[in-house]
C-alpha cells in the first residue's frame, strides 16, 4: 500500500444517504482509497454514529427520512467533538437556497449528483491535503480585546466566551491575522474554502453576518464594493 493511502487510513469518513446503492458505491470507493468508513441511512442514525465514531469527514445527503440533511448538519456542528469535522453535502438538490442553507450551517463543500467517483475522491483528498498544508501561525491571537483560540475554536471578550463553527472561526482567524487589511470576497473564498471548491460569493456575507451577531458589529468592517477587514481599533 502506498504512503498516501497509509496516511489516509487515519481519516474517518461517515457516509449518510438513504439510497443503499449510493452508500455502497461511496463506501467501496472510499475504502479503496484507504479511508475508514461508517454509514448511516438517515439523519438520526448519523448523529448516533457520529458521536461514537467521531468522523473527520461527513458525506451528507439532504433529502432523507427522520431528519433532513440540513438539520442533521446543524446538529453535527453543535457536537463538541465534531467542530473541526469536514461536512460535504452530496445531493440531487441543485437549488441555490439549498446550497446557501448548507453553507449557513457550516458546510465545507456542496456537490450535486451525479458525480463520477474519481472526481469525488479528488475533492475529498483535496480537503484533507489542504488542511495538512496549512501554515501554523500559532494557536491564539489576542487583538482588539478579543482572544481567538484555535485549540478549541473559541472567541473570548471580557468574561464572555463563544464557540464558533469551523468556517466562521477560520474566517475570523484569517482576518485577524492581518488587521486593517481589506480582503475581497473572492480572495476570502479561496483562502477559507479553497480554489478547488465552488462556493457562492454571498456565503462570505452570510458568515460575516453570523460572526457579527456573535462577537459584535465593530470588529469586522465592510468596505462597500471592496470587501472586509478586521478592525483592531475598537
CSV table of N, CA, C and O in Angstrom, one decimal, residues 137-226:
chain,number,residue,atom,x,y,z
A,137,UNK,N,0.2,29.6,12.1
A,137,UNK,CA,0.5,30.9,12.6
A,137,UNK,C,0.4,31.0,14.2
A,137,UNK,O,0.5,32.0,14.7
A,138,UNK,N,0.3,29.8,14.8
A,138,UNK,CA,0.1,29.8,16.3
A,138,UNK,C,-1.4,29.5,16.6
A,138,UNK,O,-2.2,29.4,15.8
A,139,UNK,N,-1.6,29.2,17.9
A,139,UNK,CA,-2.9,28.7,18.3
A,139,UNK,C,-3.8,29.8,18.9
A,139,UNK,O,-5.0,29.6,19.1
A,140,UNK,N,-3.2,31.0,19.1
A,140,UNK,CA,-4.0,32.0,19.8
A,140,UNK,C,-3.6,33.4,19.3
A,140,UNK,O,-2.5,33.7,19.0
A,141,UNK,N,-4.7,34.2,19.0
A,141,UNK,CA,-4.5,35.6,18.7
A,141,UNK,C,-5.2,36.5,19.7
A,141,UNK,O,-6.3,36.2,20.1
A,142,UNK,N,-4.5,37.5,20.3
A,142,UNK,CA,-5.1,38.4,21.2
A,142,UNK,C,-5.0,39.8,20.5
A,142,UNK,O,-4.0,40.3,20.3
A,143,UNK,N,-6.2,40.3,20.2
A,143,UNK,CA,-6.3,41.5,19.4
A,143,UNK,C,-7.6,42.3,19.6
A,143,UNK,O,-8.7,41.6,19.8
A,144,UNK,N,-7.5,43.6,19.8
A,144,UNK,CA,-8.7,44.4,19.9
A,144,UNK,C,-9.6,44.0,21.1
A,144,UNK,O,-10.9,44.1,21.0
A,145,UNK,N,-9.1,43.4,22.1
A,145,UNK,CA,-9.9,43.0,23.2
A,145,UNK,C,-10.5,41.6,23.1
A,145,UNK,O,-11.2,41.1,23.9
A,146,UNK,N,-10.1,40.9,21.9
A,146,UNK,CA,-10.6,39.5,21.7
A,146,UNK,C,-9.4,38.6,21.9
A,146,UNK,O,-8.3,38.9,21.6
A,147,UNK,N,-9.7,37.4,22.4
A,147,UNK,CA,-8.8,36.3,22.4
A,147,UNK,C,-9.4,35.2,21.5
A,147,UNK,O,-10.4,34.7,21.8
A,148,UNK,N,-8.7,34.9,20.4
A,148,UNK,CA,-9.2,34.0,19.4
A,148,UNK,C,-8.3,32.7,19.5
A,148,UNK,O,-7.1,32.7,19.2
A,149,UNK,N,-8.9,31.6,20.0
A,149,UNK,CA,-8.2,30.4,20.4
A,149,UNK,C,-8.5,29.3,19.4
A,149,UNK,O,-9.6,28.8,19.3
A,150,UNK,N,-7.5,28.9,18.6
A,150,UNK,CA,-7.7,27.9,17.6
A,150,UNK,C,-7.7,26.5,18.2
A,150,UNK,O,-8.1,25.5,17.5
A,151,UNK,N,-7.3,26.3,19.4
A,151,UNK,CA,-7.3,25.0,20.0
A,151,UNK,C,-8.7,24.5,20.3
A,151,UNK,O,-9.0,23.3,20.2
A,152,UNK,N,-9.6,25.4,20.6
A,152,UNK,CA,-11.0,25.0,20.9
A,152,UNK,C,-12.0,25.8,20.1
A,152,UNK,O,-13.2,25.7,20.5
A,153,UNK,N,-11.6,26.6,19.1
A,153,UNK,CA,-12.5,27.3,18.3
A,153,UNK,C,-13.3,28.3,19.1
A,153,UNK,O,-14.5,28.5,18.8
A,154,UNK,N,-12.7,28.9,20.1
A,154,UNK,CA,-13.4,29.9,20.9
A,154,UNK,C,-12.9,31.3,20.7
A,154,UNK,O,-11.8,31.6,20.3
A,155,UNK,N,-13.8,32.3,20.9
A,155,UNK,CA,-13.5,33.7,21.0
A,155,UNK,C,-14.0,34.2,22.3
A,155,UNK,O,-15.1,34.1,22.7
A,156,UNK,N,-13.0,34.9,23.0
A,156,UNK,CA,-13.4,35.4,24.3
A,156,UNK,C,-13.2,36.9,24.3
A,156,UNK,O,-12.2,37.5,23.9
A,157,UNK,N,-14.2,37.6,24.9
A,157,UNK,CA,-14.1,39.0,25.1
A,157,UNK,C,-14.7,39.3,26.5
A,157,UNK,O,-15.8,39.0,26.8
A,158,UNK,N,-13.8,39.9,27.3
A,158,UNK,CA,-14.2,40.1,28.7
A,158,UNK,C,-14.5,38.7,29.4
A,158,UNK,O,-13.6,37.9,29.4
A,159,UNK,N,-15.7,38.6,30.0
A,159,UNK,CA,-16.0,37.3,30.6
A,159,UNK,C,-16.9,36.4,29.7
A,159,UNK,O,-17.5,35.5,30.2
A,160,UNK,N,-17.0,36.8,28.5
A,160,UNK,CA,-17.9,36.1,27.6
A,160,UNK,C,-17.1,35.2,26.6
A,160,UNK,O,-16.2,35.8,25.9
A,161,UNK,N,-17.4,33.9,26.5
A,161,UNK,CA,-16.7,33.1,25.5
A,161,UNK,C,-17.7,32.4,24.6
A,161,UNK,O,-18.7,31.9,25.0
A,162,UNK,N,-17.4,32.5,23.3
A,162,UNK,CA,-18.3,31.9,22.3
A,162,UNK,C,-17.5,30.9,21.5
A,162,UNK,O,-16.4,31.1,21.1
A,163,UNK,N,-18.2,29.7,21.3
A,163,UNK,CA,-17.6,28.7,20.5
A,163,UNK,C,-18.2,28.9,19.0
A,163,UNK,O,-19.4,28.9,18.9
A,164,UNK,N,-17.3,28.9,18.1
A,164,UNK,CA,-17.7,29.2,16.7
A,164,UNK,C,-17.7,27.9,15.8
A,164,UNK,O,-16.8,27.1,16.0
A,165,UNK,N,-18.6,27.8,14.9
A,165,UNK,CA,-18.5,26.8,13.9
A,165,UNK,C,-17.2,26.9,13.1
A,165,UNK,O,-16.6,28.0,13.0
A,166,UNK,N,-16.7,25.8,12.4
A,166,UNK,CA,-15.4,25.7,11.8
A,166,UNK,C,-15.1,26.9,10.8
A,166,UNK,O,-14.1,27.6,10.9
A,167,UNK,N,-16.0,27.1,9.8
A,167,UNK,CA,-15.7,28.1,8.8
A,167,UNK,C,-15.8,29.5,9.4
A,167,UNK,O,-15.1,30.4,8.9
A,168,UNK,N,-16.7,29.7,10.3
A,168,UNK,CA,-16.8,31.1,10.9
A,168,UNK,C,-15.5,31.4,11.6
A,168,UNK,O,-15.0,32.5,11.5
A,169,UNK,N,-15.0,30.4,12.3
A,169,UNK,CA,-13.8,30.6,13.1
A,169,UNK,C,-12.6,30.8,12.1
A,169,UNK,O,-11.8,31.7,12.3
A,170,UNK,N,-12.5,30.0,11.1
A,170,UNK,CA,-11.4,30.1,10.2
A,170,UNK,C,-11.4,31.5,9.5
A,170,UNK,O,-10.3,32.1,9.3
A,171,UNK,N,-12.6,32.0,9.2
A,171,UNK,CA,-12.7,33.3,8.5
A,171,UNK,C,-12.3,34.4,9.5
A,171,UNK,O,-11.5,35.3,9.1
A,172,UNK,N,-12.7,34.4,10.7
A,172,UNK,CA,-12.3,35.4,11.7
A,172,UNK,C,-10.8,35.3,12.0
A,172,UNK,O,-10.1,36.3,12.0
A,173,UNK,N,-10.3,34.1,12.1
A,173,UNK,CA,-8.9,33.9,12.4
A,173,UNK,C,-8.0,34.5,11.3
A,173,UNK,O,-7.0,35.2,11.5
A,174,UNK,N,-8.4,34.2,10.1
A,174,UNK,CA,-7.7,34.7,8.9
A,174,UNK,C,-7.7,36.2,8.8
A,174,UNK,O,-6.6,36.8,8.6
A,175,UNK,N,-8.8,36.8,9.0
A,175,UNK,CA,-8.9,38.3,9.0
A,175,UNK,C,-8.1,38.9,10.1
A,175,UNK,O,-7.4,39.9,9.9
A,176,UNK,N,-8.1,38.3,11.3
A,176,UNK,CA,-7.4,38.8,12.5
A,176,UNK,C,-5.9,38.7,12.3
A,176,UNK,O,-5.2,39.5,13.0
A,177,UNK,N,-5.4,37.8,11.5
A,177,UNK,CA,-4.0,37.7,11.3
A,177,UNK,C,-3.4,38.9,10.5
A,177,UNK,O,-2.2,39.2,10.6
A,178,UNK,N,-4.3,39.6,9.8
A,178,UNK,CA,-3.9,40.8,9.1
A,178,UNK,C,-4.8,41.9,9.3
A,178,UNK,O,-5.6,42.3,8.5
A,179,UNK,N,-4.8,42.5,10.5
A,179,UNK,CA,-5.7,43.6,10.9
A,179,UNK,C,-5.6,44.8,10.0
A,179,UNK,O,-4.5,45.1,9.6
A,180,UNK,N,-6.7,45.4,9.7
A,180,UNK,CA,-6.8,46.6,8.9
A,180,UNK,C,-6.4,46.4,7.4
A,180,UNK,O,-6.2,47.4,6.7
A,181,UNK,N,-6.3,45.2,7.0
A,181,UNK,CA,-6.1,44.8,5.6
A,181,UNK,C,-7.4,44.4,5.0
A,181,UNK,O,-8.1,43.5,5.6
A,182,UNK,N,-7.7,44.9,3.9
A,182,UNK,CA,-9.0,44.6,3.2
A,182,UNK,C,-8.9,43.4,2.3
A,182,UNK,O,-7.9,43.3,1.5
A,183,UNK,N,-9.8,42.4,2.4
A,183,UNK,CA,-9.8,41.2,1.6
A,183,UNK,C,-11.1,41.2,0.8
A,183,UNK,O,-12.2,41.3,1.4
A,184,UNK,N,-11.1,41.0,-0.5
A,184,UNK,CA,-12.3,40.8,-1.3
A,184,UNK,C,-12.9,39.5,-1.0
A,184,UNK,O,-12.3,38.5,-0.5
A,185,UNK,N,-14.2,39.4,-1.4
A,185,UNK,CA,-14.9,38.1,-1.2
A,185,UNK,C,-14.3,36.9,-1.9
A,185,UNK,O,-14.2,35.9,-1.4
A,186,UNK,N,-13.8,37.2,-3.2
A,186,UNK,CA,-13.2,36.1,-3.9
A,186,UNK,C,-12.0,35.6,-3.3
A,186,UNK,O,-11.7,34.4,-3.2
A,187,UNK,N,-11.1,36.5,-2.7
A,187,UNK,CA,-9.9,36.1,-2.1
A,187,UNK,C,-10.3,35.3,-0.8
A,187,UNK,O,-9.6,34.3,-0.5
A,188,UNK,N,-11.3,35.7,-0.1
A,188,UNK,CA,-11.7,35.0,1.2
A,188,UNK,C,-12.2,33.6,0.9
A,188,UNK,O,-11.9,32.7,1.6
A,189,UNK,N,-13.0,33.5,-0.2
A,189,UNK,CA,-13.5,32.2,-0.6
A,189,UNK,C,-12.3,31.3,-0.9
A,189,UNK,O,-12.3,30.1,-0.5
A,190,UNK,N,-11.3,31.8,-1.6
A,190,UNK,CA,-10.1,30.9,-2.0
A,190,UNK,C,-9.3,30.6,-0.7
A,190,UNK,O,-8.9,29.4,-0.6
A,191,UNK,N,-9.2,31.5,0.2
A,191,UNK,CA,-8.3,31.2,1.4
A,191,UNK,C,-9.0,30.3,2.4
A,191,UNK,O,-8.4,29.5,3.0
A,192,UNK,N,-10.3,30.5,2.5
A,192,UNK,CA,-11.1,29.7,3.5
A,192,UNK,C,-11.7,28.4,3.0
A,192,UNK,O,-11.6,27.4,3.6
A,193,UNK,N,-12.3,28.5,1.8
A,193,UNK,CA,-12.9,27.3,1.2
A,193,UNK,C,-12.1,26.6,0.2
A,193,UNK,O,-12.3,25.4,0.0
A,194,UNK,N,-11.1,27.3,-0.4
A,194,UNK,CA,-10.2,26.6,-1.3
A,194,UNK,C,-10.5,26.9,-2.7
A,194,UNK,O,-11.7,27.2,-3.1
A,195,UNK,N,-9.5,26.9,-3.6
A,195,UNK,CA,-9.7,27.2,-5.0
A,195,UNK,C,-10.4,26.1,-5.8
A,195,UNK,O,-10.9,26.3,-6.9
A,196,UNK,N,-10.4,24.9,-5.2
A,196,UNK,CA,-11.0,23.8,-5.9
A,196,UNK,C,-12.4,23.5,-5.5
A,196,UNK,O,-13.0,22.5,-5.8
A,197,UNK,N,-13.0,24.4,-4.7
A,197,UNK,CA,-14.4,24.3,-4.3
A,197,UNK,C,-15.2,25.5,-4.7
A,197,UNK,O,-14.8,26.6,-4.5
A,198,UNK,N,-16.3,25.2,-5.4
A,198,UNK,CA,-17.2,26.3,-5.9
A,198,UNK,C,-18.2,26.7,-4.8
A,198,UNK,O,-18.9,25.8,-4.3
A,199,UNK,N,-18.1,27.9,-4.4
A,199,UNK,CA,-19.0,28.4,-3.3
A,199,UNK,C,-19.5,29.8,-3.8
A,199,UNK,O,-18.8,30.6,-4.3
A,200,UNK,N,-20.8,30.0,-3.5
A,200,UNK,CA,-21.4,31.3,-3.9
A,200,UNK,C,-20.7,32.4,-3.1
A,200,UNK,O,-20.4,32.3,-1.9
A,201,UNK,N,-20.5,33.6,-3.7
A,201,UNK,CA,-19.9,34.7,-3.0
A,201,UNK,C,-20.7,35.2,-1.8
A,201,UNK,O,-20.1,35.6,-0.8
A,202,UNK,N,-22.0,35.1,-1.9
A,202,UNK,CA,-22.8,35.5,-0.7
A,202,UNK,C,-22.6,34.7,0.5
A,202,UNK,O,-22.9,35.1,1.6
A,203,UNK,N,-21.9,33.5,0.3
A,203,UNK,CA,-21.6,32.7,1.5
A,203,UNK,C,-20.7,33.4,2.5
A,203,UNK,O,-20.8,33.3,3.7
A,204,UNK,N,-19.8,34.2,1.9
A,204,UNK,CA,-18.9,35.1,2.8
A,204,UNK,C,-19.8,36.0,3.6
A,204,UNK,O,-19.6,36.2,4.8
A,205,UNK,N,-20.7,36.7,2.9
A,205,UNK,CA,-21.6,37.7,3.6
A,205,UNK,C,-22.4,37.0,4.7
A,205,UNK,O,-22.5,37.6,5.8
A,206,UNK,N,-22.8,35.8,4.5
A,206,UNK,CA,-23.6,35.1,5.5
A,206,UNK,C,-22.7,34.8,6.7
A,206,UNK,O,-23.2,35.0,7.9
A,207,UNK,N,-21.5,34.4,6.5
A,207,UNK,CA,-20.6,34.1,7.6
A,207,UNK,C,-20.2,35.3,8.4
A,207,UNK,O,-20.1,35.3,9.6
A,208,UNK,N,-20.0,36.4,7.6
A,208,UNK,CA,-19.7,37.7,8.3
A,208,UNK,C,-20.8,38.1,9.2
A,208,UNK,O,-20.6,38.6,10.3
A,209,UNK,N,-22.1,38.0,8.6
A,209,UNK,CA,-23.2,38.4,9.4
A,209,UNK,C,-23.3,37.6,10.7
A,209,UNK,O,-23.6,38.1,11.8
A,210,UNK,N,-23.1,36.3,10.6
A,210,UNK,CA,-23.2,35.4,11.8
A,210,UNK,C,-22.1,35.8,12.8
A,210,UNK,O,-22.3,35.7,14.0
A,211,UNK,N,-20.9,36.1,12.3
A,211,UNK,CA,-19.8,36.5,13.2
A,211,UNK,C,-20.2,37.8,14.0
A,211,UNK,O,-19.9,37.9,15.2
A,212,UNK,N,-20.7,38.7,13.2
A,212,UNK,CA,-21.1,40.0,13.9
A,212,UNK,C,-22.2,39.8,15.0
A,212,UNK,O,-22.2,40.4,16.0
A,213,UNK,N,-23.1,38.9,14.7
A,213,UNK,CA,-24.1,38.6,15.7
A,213,UNK,C,-23.5,38.0,17.0
A,213,UNK,O,-24.0,38.2,18.1
A,214,UNK,N,-22.4,37.3,16.8
A,214,UNK,CA,-21.8,36.6,18.0
A,214,UNK,C,-20.7,37.4,18.7
A,214,UNK,O,-20.6,37.3,19.9
A,215,UNK,N,-19.9,38.2,18.0
A,215,UNK,CA,-18.8,39.0,18.6
A,215,UNK,C,-19.0,40.5,18.6
A,215,UNK,O,-18.2,41.2,19.2
A,216,UNK,N,-20.1,40.9,18.0
A,216,UNK,CA,-20.3,42.4,17.9
A,216,UNK,C,-20.1,42.9,16.5
A,216,UNK,O,-19.4,42.3,15.7
A,217,UNK,N,-20.6,44.1,16.3
A,217,UNK,CA,-20.6,44.7,14.9
A,217,UNK,C,-19.3,45.4,14.6
A,217,UNK,O,-19.0,45.7,13.5
A,218,UNK,N,-18.5,45.7,15.6
A,218,UNK,CA,-17.3,46.7,15.4
A,218,UNK,C,-16.1,46.0,14.9
A,218,UNK,O,-15.2,46.7,14.4
A,219,UNK,N,-15.9,44.7,15.1
A,219,UNK,CA,-14.6,44.1,14.8
A,219,UNK,C,-14.4,43.9,13.3
A,219,UNK,O,-13.3,43.9,12.8
A,220,UNK,N,-15.4,43.6,12.5
A,220,UNK,CA,-15.3,43.3,11.1
A,220,UNK,C,-16.0,44.5,10.3
A,220,UNK,O,-17.2,44.6,10.4
A,221,UNK,N,-15.2,45.2,9.6
A,221,UNK,CA,-15.7,46.4,8.8
A,221,UNK,C,-15.9,46.0,7.3
A,221,UNK,O,-15.2,45.2,6.8
A,222,UNK,N,-17.0,46.6,6.8
A,222,UNK,CA,-17.2,46.4,5.4
A,222,UNK,C,-16.8,47.6,4.6
A,222,UNK,O,-17.1,48.7,5.0
A,223,UNK,N,-16.0,47.4,3.5
A,223,UNK,CA,-15.7,48.5,2.6
A,223,UNK,C,-16.6,48.2,1.3
A,223,UNK,O,-16.3,47.2,0.6
A,224,UNK,N,-17.6,49.0,1.1
A,224,UNK,CA,-18.5,48.7,0.0
A,224,UNK,C,-17.8,48.6,-1.3
A,224,UNK,O,-17.0,49.5,-1.7
A,225,UNK,N,-18.1,47.5,-2.0
A,225,UNK,CA,-17.6,47.3,-3.3
A,225,UNK,C,-16.2,46.7,-3.3
A,225,UNK,O,-15.6,46.5,-4.3
A,226,UNK,N,-15.6,46.6,-2.1
A,226,UNK,CA,-14.2,46.1,-2.0
A,226,UNK,C,-14.1,44.8,-1.2
A,226,UNK,O,-13.7,43.8,-1.7
